[in-house]
XYZ file of C-alpha atoms in Angstrom:
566
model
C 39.641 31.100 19.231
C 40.182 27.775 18.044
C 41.605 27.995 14.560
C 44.503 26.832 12.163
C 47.715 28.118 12.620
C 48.542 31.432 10.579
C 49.868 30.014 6.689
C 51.384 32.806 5.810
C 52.175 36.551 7.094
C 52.519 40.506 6.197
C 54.630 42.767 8.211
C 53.626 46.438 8.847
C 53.883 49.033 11.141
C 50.076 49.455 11.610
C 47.330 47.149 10.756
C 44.262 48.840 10.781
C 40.817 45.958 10.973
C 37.522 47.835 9.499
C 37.253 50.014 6.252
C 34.501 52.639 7.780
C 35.023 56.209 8.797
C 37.342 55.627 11.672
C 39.225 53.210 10.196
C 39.763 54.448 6.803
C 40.805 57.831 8.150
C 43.112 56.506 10.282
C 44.767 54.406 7.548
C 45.200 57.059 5.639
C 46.620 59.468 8.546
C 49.179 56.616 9.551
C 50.135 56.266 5.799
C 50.517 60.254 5.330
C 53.032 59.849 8.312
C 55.174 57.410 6.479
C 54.096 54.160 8.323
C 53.458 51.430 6.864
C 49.928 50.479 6.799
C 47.924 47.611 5.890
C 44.004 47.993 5.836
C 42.412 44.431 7.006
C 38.395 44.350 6.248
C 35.508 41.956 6.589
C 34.020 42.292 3.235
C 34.690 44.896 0.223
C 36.488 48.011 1.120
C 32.843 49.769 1.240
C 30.595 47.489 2.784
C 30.760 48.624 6.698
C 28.322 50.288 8.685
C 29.360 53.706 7.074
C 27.857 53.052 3.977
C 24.360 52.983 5.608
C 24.588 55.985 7.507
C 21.637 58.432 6.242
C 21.243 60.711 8.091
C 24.845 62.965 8.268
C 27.730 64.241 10.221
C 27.168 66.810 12.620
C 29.807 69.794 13.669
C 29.562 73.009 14.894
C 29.223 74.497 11.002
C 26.656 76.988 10.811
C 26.620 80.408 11.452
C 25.548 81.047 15.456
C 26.617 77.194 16.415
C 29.163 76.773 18.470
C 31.580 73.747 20.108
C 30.112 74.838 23.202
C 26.476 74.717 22.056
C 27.061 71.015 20.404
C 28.588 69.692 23.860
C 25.474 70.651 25.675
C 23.554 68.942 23.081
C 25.634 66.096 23.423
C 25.795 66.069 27.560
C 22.383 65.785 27.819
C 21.564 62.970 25.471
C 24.592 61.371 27.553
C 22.080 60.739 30.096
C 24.715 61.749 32.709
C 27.419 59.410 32.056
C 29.287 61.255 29.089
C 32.816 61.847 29.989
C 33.198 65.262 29.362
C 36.668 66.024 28.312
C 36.223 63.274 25.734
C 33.102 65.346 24.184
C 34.482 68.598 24.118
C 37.390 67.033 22.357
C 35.119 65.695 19.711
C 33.168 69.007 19.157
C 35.885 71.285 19.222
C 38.029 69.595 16.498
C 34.661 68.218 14.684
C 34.448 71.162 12.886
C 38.045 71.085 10.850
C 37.749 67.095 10.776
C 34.742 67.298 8.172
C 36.595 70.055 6.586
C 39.672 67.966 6.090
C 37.346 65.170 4.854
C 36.057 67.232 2.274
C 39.488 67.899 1.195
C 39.650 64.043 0.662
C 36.873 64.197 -1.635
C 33.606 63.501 0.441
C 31.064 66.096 -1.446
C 28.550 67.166 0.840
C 24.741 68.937 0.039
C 24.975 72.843 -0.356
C 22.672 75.657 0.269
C 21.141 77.587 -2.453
C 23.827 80.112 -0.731
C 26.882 77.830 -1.709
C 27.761 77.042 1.945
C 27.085 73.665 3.533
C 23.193 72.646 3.653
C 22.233 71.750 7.469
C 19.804 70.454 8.701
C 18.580 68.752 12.359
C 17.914 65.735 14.224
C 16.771 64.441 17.602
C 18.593 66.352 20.631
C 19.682 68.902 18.463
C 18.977 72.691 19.052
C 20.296 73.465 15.884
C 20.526 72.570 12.536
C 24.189 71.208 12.352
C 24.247 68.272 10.704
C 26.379 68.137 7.256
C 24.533 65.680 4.590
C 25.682 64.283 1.244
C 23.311 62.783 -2.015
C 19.865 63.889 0.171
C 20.016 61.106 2.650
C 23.048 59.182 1.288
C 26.126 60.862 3.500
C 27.627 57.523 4.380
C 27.940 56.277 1.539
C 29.292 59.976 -0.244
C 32.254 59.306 2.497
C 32.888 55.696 1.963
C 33.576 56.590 -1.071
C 35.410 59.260 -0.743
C 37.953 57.675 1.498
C 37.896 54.412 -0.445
C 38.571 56.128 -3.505
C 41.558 57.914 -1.559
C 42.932 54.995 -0.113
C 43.211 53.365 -3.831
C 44.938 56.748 -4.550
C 47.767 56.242 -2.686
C 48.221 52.508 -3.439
C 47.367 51.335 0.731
C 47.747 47.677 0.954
C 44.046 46.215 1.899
C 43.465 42.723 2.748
C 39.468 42.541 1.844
C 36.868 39.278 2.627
C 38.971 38.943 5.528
C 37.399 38.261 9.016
C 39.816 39.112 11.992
C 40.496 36.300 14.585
C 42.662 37.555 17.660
C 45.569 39.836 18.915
C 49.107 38.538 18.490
C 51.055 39.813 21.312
C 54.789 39.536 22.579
C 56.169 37.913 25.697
C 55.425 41.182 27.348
C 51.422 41.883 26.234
C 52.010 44.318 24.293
C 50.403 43.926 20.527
C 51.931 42.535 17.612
C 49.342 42.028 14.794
C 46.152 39.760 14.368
C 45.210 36.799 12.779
C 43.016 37.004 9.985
C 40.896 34.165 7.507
C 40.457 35.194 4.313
C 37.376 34.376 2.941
C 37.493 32.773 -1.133
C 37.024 30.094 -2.562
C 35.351 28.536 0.055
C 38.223 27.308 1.816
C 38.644 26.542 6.130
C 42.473 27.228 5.851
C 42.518 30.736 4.707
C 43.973 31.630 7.978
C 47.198 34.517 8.044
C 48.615 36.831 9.917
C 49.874 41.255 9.874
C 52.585 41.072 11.788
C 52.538 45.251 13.427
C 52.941 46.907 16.835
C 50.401 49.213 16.517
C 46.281 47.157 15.694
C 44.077 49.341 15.570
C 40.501 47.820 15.908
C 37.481 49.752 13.381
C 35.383 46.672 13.283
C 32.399 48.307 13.817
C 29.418 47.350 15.694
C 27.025 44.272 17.157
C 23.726 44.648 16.128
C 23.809 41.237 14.704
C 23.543 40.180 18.177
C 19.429 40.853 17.760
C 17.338 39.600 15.262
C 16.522 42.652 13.910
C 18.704 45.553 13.691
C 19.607 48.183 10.846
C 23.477 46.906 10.511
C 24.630 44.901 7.662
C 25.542 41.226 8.317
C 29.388 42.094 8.743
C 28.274 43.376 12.644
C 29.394 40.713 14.747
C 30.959 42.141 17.335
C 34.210 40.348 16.199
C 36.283 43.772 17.159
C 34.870 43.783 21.285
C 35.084 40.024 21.220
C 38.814 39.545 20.043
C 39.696 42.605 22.772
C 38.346 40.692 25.491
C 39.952 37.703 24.476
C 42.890 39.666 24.353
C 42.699 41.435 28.249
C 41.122 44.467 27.135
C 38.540 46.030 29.127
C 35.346 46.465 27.525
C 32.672 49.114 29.158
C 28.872 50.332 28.384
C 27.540 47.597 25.923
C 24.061 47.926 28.311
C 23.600 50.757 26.075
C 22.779 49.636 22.993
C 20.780 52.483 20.789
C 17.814 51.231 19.595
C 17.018 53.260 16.222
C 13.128 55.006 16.855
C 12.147 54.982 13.736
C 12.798 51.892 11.161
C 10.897 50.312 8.711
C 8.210 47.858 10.135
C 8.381 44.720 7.876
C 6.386 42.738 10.032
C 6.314 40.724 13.213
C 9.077 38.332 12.032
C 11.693 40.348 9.630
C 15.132 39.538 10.883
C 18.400 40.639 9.613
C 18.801 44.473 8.327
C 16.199 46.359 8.550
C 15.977 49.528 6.225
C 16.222 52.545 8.270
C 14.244 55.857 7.995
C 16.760 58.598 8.938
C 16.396 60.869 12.074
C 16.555 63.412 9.419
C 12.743 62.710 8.189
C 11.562 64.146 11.548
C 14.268 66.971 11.316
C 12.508 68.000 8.497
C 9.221 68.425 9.929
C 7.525 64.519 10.020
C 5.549 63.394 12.635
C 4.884 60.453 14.568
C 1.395 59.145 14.850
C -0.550 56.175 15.759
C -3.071 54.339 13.798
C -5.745 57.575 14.675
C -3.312 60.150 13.012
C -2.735 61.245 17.135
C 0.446 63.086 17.099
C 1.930 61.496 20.597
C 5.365 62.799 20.998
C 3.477 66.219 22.004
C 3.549 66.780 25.733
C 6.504 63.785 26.019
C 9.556 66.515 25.954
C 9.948 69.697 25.036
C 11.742 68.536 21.380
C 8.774 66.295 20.792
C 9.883 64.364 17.845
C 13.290 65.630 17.942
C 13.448 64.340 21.543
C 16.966 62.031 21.885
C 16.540 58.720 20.355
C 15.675 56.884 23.427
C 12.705 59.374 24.551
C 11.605 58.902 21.274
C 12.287 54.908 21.071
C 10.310 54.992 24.720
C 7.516 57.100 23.397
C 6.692 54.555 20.673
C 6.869 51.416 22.203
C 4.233 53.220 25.252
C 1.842 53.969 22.631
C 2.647 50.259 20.787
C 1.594 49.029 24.232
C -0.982 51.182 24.570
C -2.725 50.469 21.427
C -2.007 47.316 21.731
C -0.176 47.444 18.047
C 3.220 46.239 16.628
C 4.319 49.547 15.081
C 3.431 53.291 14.544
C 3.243 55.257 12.364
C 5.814 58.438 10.375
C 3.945 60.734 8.858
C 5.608 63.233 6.034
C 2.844 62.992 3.148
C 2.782 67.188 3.374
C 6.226 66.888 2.355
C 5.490 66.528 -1.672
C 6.514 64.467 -4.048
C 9.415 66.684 -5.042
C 10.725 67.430 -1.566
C 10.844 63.189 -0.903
C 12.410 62.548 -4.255
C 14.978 65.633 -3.500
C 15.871 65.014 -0.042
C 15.217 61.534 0.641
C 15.686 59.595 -2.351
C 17.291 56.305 -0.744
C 14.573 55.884 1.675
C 11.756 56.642 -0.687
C 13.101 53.637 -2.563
C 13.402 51.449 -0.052
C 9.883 52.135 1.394
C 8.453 52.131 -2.864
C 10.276 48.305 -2.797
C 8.155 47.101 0.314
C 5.056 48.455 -1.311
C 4.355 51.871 0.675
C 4.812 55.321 -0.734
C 5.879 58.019 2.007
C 4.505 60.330 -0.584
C 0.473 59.415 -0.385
C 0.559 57.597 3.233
C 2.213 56.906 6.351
C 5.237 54.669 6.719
C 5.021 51.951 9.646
C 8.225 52.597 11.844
C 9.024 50.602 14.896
C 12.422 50.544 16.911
C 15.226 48.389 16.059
C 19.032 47.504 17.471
C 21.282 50.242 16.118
C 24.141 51.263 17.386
C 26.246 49.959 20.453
C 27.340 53.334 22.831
C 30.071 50.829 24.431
C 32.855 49.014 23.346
C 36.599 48.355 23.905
C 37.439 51.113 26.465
C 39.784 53.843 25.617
C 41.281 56.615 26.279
C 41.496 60.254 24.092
C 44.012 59.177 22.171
C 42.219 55.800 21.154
C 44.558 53.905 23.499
C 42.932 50.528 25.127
C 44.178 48.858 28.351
C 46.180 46.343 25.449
C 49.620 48.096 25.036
C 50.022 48.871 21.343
C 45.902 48.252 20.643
C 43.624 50.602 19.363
C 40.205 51.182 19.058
C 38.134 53.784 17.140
C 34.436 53.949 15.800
C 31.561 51.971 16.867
C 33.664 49.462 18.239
C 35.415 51.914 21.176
C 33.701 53.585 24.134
C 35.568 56.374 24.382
C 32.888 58.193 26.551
C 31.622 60.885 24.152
C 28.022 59.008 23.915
C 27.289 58.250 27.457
C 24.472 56.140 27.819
C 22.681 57.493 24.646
C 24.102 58.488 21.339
C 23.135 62.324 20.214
C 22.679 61.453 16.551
C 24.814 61.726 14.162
C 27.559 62.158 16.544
C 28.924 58.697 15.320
C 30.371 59.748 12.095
C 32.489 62.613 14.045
C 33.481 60.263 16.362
C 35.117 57.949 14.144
C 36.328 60.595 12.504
C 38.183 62.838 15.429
C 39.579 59.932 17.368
C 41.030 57.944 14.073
C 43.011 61.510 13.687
C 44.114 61.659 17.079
C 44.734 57.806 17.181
C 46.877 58.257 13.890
C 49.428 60.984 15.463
C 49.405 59.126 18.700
C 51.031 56.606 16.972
C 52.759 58.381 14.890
C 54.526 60.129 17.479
C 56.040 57.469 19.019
C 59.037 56.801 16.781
C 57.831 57.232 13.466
C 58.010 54.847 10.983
C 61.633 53.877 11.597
C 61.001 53.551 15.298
C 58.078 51.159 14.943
C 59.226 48.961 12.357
C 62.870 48.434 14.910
C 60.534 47.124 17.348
C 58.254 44.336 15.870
C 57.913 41.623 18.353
C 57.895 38.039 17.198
C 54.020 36.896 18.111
C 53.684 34.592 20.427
C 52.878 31.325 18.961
C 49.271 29.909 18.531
C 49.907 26.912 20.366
C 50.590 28.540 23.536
C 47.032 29.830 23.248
C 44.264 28.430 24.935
C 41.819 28.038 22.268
C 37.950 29.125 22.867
C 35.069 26.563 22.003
C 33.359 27.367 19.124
C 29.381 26.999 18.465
C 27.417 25.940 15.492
C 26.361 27.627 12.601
C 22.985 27.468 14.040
C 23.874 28.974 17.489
C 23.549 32.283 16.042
C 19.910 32.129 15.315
C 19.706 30.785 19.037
C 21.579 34.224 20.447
C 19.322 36.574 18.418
C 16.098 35.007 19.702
C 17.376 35.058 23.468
C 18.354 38.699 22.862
C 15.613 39.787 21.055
C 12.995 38.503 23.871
C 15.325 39.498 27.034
C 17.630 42.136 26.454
C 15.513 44.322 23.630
C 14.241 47.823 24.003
C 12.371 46.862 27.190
C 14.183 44.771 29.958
C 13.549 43.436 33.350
C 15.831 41.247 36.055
C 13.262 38.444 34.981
C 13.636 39.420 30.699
C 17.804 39.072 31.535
C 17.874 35.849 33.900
C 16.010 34.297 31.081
C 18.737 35.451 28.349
C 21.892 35.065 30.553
C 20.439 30.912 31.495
C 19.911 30.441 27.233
C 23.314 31.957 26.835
C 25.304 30.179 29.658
C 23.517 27.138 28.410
C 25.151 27.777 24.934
C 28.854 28.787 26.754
C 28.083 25.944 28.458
C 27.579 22.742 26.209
C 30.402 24.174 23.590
C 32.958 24.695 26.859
C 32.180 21.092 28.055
C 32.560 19.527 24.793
C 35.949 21.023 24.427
C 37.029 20.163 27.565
C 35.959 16.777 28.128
C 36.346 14.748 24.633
C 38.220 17.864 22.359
C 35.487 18.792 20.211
C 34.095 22.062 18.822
C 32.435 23.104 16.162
C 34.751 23.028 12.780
C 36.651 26.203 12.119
C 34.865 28.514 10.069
C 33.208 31.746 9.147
C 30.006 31.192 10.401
C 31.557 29.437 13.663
C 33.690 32.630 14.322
C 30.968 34.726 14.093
C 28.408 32.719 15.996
C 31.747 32.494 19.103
C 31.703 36.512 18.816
C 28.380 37.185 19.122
C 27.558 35.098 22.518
C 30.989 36.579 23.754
C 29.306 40.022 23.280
C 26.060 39.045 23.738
C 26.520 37.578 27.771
C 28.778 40.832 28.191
C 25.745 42.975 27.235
C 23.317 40.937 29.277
C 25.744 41.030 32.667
C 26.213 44.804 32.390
C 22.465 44.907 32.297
C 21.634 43.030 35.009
C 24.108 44.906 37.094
C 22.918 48.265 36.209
C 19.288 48.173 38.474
C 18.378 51.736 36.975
C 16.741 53.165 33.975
C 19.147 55.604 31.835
C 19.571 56.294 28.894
C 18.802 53.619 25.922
C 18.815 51.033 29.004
C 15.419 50.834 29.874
C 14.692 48.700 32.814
C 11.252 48.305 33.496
C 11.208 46.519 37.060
C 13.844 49.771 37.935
C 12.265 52.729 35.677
C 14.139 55.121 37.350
C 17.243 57.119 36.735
C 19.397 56.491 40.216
C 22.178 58.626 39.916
C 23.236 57.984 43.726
C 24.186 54.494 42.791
C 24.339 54.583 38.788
C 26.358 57.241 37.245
C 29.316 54.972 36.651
C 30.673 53.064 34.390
C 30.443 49.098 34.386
C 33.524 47.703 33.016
C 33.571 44.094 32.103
C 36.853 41.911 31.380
C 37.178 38.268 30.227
C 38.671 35.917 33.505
C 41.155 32.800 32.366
C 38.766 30.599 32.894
C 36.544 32.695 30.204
C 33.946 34.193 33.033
C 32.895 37.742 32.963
C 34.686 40.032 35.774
C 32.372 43.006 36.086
C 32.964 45.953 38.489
C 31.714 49.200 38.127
C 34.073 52.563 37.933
C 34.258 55.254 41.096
C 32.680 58.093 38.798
C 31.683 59.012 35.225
C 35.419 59.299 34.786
C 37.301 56.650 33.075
C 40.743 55.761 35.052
C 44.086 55.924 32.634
C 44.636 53.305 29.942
C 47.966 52.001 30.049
C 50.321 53.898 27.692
C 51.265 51.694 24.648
C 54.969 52.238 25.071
C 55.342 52.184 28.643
C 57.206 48.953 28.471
C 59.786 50.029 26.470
C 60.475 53.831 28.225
C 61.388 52.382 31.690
């Protein structure tokens, strides 16, 4: 992107860019090898996606679960296009993950017993899911690993929004460039020099105009990756959440969410009648995978002609909410309804992105040296639907596995020997950058044409506004220099409608319904054509190259050190 050059620099042997789950633990797996790590985030050291997280962490933990059980679970949520090996990977070393993270410190709920409390969510057969402060888990392990990484003195960069991959003459990576936020300066702009990036930015919901991620999710992890050559697969399936709270027809920005969890525990969805009509819908009713669920409201909303339903858990009690679900009881007490006496309006909202930077099981991408783990990867465990709380173990697992992956190649004597010099910004062809004001622009277009409910008519409408925005800030560059002036807002706005006309051509490609991709002009699944992967990279001339892959297997990444072994 167009931006000053880097000021000034920090060399490492691993930068990691996010402070959630994934990235967090595999800072602190990288640093417990003895490589030298520097931790590069957006905001505070807490203020990611994990925080938010309600509901909890599932695993195989209880007595009578098994790895095997939680795959099928997972498979068929998937919608057909999980890759396999990659979920039976994160189920079958779930399990000591969480353990190990409650060695770190993370404090989780217990039973009256003294064992772990569990308890269950949609596409679940069995309560499995680990929770922490009632309906506070993300936050329990934010802390937790923040408060570990402060420990052991890790070098963090915070307020400090990621720009693009450095990389040597050969491709492979050699840090990022960052701007630090303070002070409200435009020339904040540095570099880590490392070999090994590894990208825990998170996810995109920022792209719509509502959505239950904090402002940070920008897609500024997927967009610098395409920039970079990375291949990027799935973002069709974005997860919209079932069940958050309705603030009326216009809220924008984060929405507070109302945890899968609620149902788990025995709430139900009605309409404005009290109907219960998740009965007859699937066999989990409910507890049906989020997008049955997200499907089954926005029928009824249609049906009933009404802009939200209803979640009803007033037989819960006062002391059960006030127990189990304090944050959420809160939050609905500060918009003026009490769960406790009536129902809470719930409609769906943006969520969680099932694609991202494609990778392999070791949290390689098709970038030599780059990483990706968390939100921001596909690594094919969620297929084209998320089993919930699957996302917490997913950052979790791969960060490990990313972590000895690059710790096994060379250590950190090995790694710091081979530091490339980056190439320098100049030989760079900078990307146009839009307004401030563009970003408003993106999350109406998105909202209307690429929301829960989609058609080929819906997407041509959102692919024309965005090319028209790609459009004016490419010709503006190109024929008198300008663009908008380097900046935070700029950036972000520049990520978003890189991400945002990715998610919009996958969509129009895939003519199916699956999943949390929900094409009404092609409602049904078509697994003839469909069960494949779209993967989507970034031409020279910044067009989208979209082809789709020969199976629901991924092929190989490239191995990171391949260059230097031959």
């Amino acid at each position: 992107m167009h931006a000053p050059a880097p000021g000034w620099s920090i060399a490492a042997d691993v930068v990691v860019v996010g402070s959630g789950v994934a990235g967090l633990t595999a800072a602190l797996r990288c640093e417990a090898a003895g490589l030298t790590t520097v931790v590069v985030t957006k905001a505070r050291l807490d203020d990611g996606s994990t925080r938010w997280a309600q509901g909890g962490i599932a695993a195989a933990l209880g007595d009578g679960d098994t790895p095997e059980q939680h795959l099928d679970d997972t498979l068929v949520a998937g919608a057909g296009l999980c890759d396999e090996e990659a979920v039976r990977i994160l189920v079958t070393e779930g399990p000591d993950a969480v353990r190990r993270l409650i060695a770190t410190g993370a404090h989780f709920d217990e039973s009256a017993e003294g064992g772990l409390a569990l308890t269950r969510e949609g596409g679940h057969h069995r309560r499995r899911i680990a929770h922490a402060g009632g309906d506070a888990t993300g936050a329990e392990i934010s802390r937790a690993l923040v408060d570990a990484v402060r420990a052991r003195g890790l070098r963090t960069v915070e307020n400090a929004l990621v720009l693009d991959l450095l990389t040597d003459a050969e491709g492979r990576a050699a840090g990022v460039t960052l701007h630090v936020m303070g002070e409200g300066r435009h020339d904040g702009v540095g570099a880590v020099h490392a070999p090994a990036v590894v990208l825990a930015t998170g996810g995109m919901g920022q792209v719509f105009s509502a959505t239950t991620n904090p402002a940070v999710s920008t897609g500024d992890g997927v967009a610098l990756a395409l920039r970079a050559g990375a291949e990027v697969s799935d973002l069709e399936f974005v997860q919209f959440h079932p069940t958050v709270l309705f603030l009326g027809p216009d809220a924008e920005g984060q929405q507070p969410l109302v945890s899968e969890a609620v149902r788990g525990e025995g709430a139900h969805l009605v309409d404005a009648d009290g109907v219960r009509f998740m009965q007859g819908q699937h066999e989990l009713a409910e507890l049906a995978p989020r997008d049955v669920v997200a499907k089954g409201i926005m029928r009824r909303m249609r049906e009933r002609d009404a802009e939200h339903m209803y979640l009803d858990a007033r037989h819960f009690g006062a002391a059960m909410w006030e127990r189990r679900f304090p944050t959420i009881l809160a939050a609905c007490r500060a918009h003026g309804i009490d769960p406790v006496t009536e129902p809470v309006p719930v409609a769906p909202a943006a969520h969680y992105a099932s694609g991202g930077v494609r990778t392999d099981s070791r949290g390689r991408t098709t970038v030599p040296g780059l990483y990706a783990c968390g939100e921001v990867a596909c690594t094919g465990v969620h297929g084209a639907n998320r089993l919930a709380s699957n996302s917490l173990l997913e950052g979790l697992v791969y960060a490990e596995r990313i972590a000895a992956d690059i710790a096994a190649h060379g250590g950190a004597e090995g790694l710091h020997t081979r530091v490339p010099r980056p190439l320098p910004q100049s030989d760079r062809p900078g990307h146009p950058l839009l307004a401030p004001e563009a970003r408003f622009a993106i999350q109406r277009i998105m909202t209307r044409g690429a929301g829960v409910l989609r058609s080929e008519a819906s997407l041509a409408q959102a692919a024309a506004g965005l090319d028209a925005l790609h459009t004016e800030a490419r010709d503006a560059l190109e024929e008198n220099g300008k663009t908008a002036e380097p900046g935070v807002d700029t950036w972000e706005a520049t990520n978003l409608l890189c991400v945002a006309r990715v998610l919009v051509a996958a969509a129009r490609r895939r003519e199916e319904t699956r999943g949390c991709h929900w094409r009404e002009d092609r409602p049904e699944r078509d697994d003839t054509r469909w069960r494949r992967h779209l993967v989507v990279t970034l031409n020279p001339d910044r067009t989208l190259a979209v082809h789709p892959t020969d199976g629901t297997d991924f092929p190989e990444t490239l191995p990171p050190q391949a260059p230097q072994e031959q």
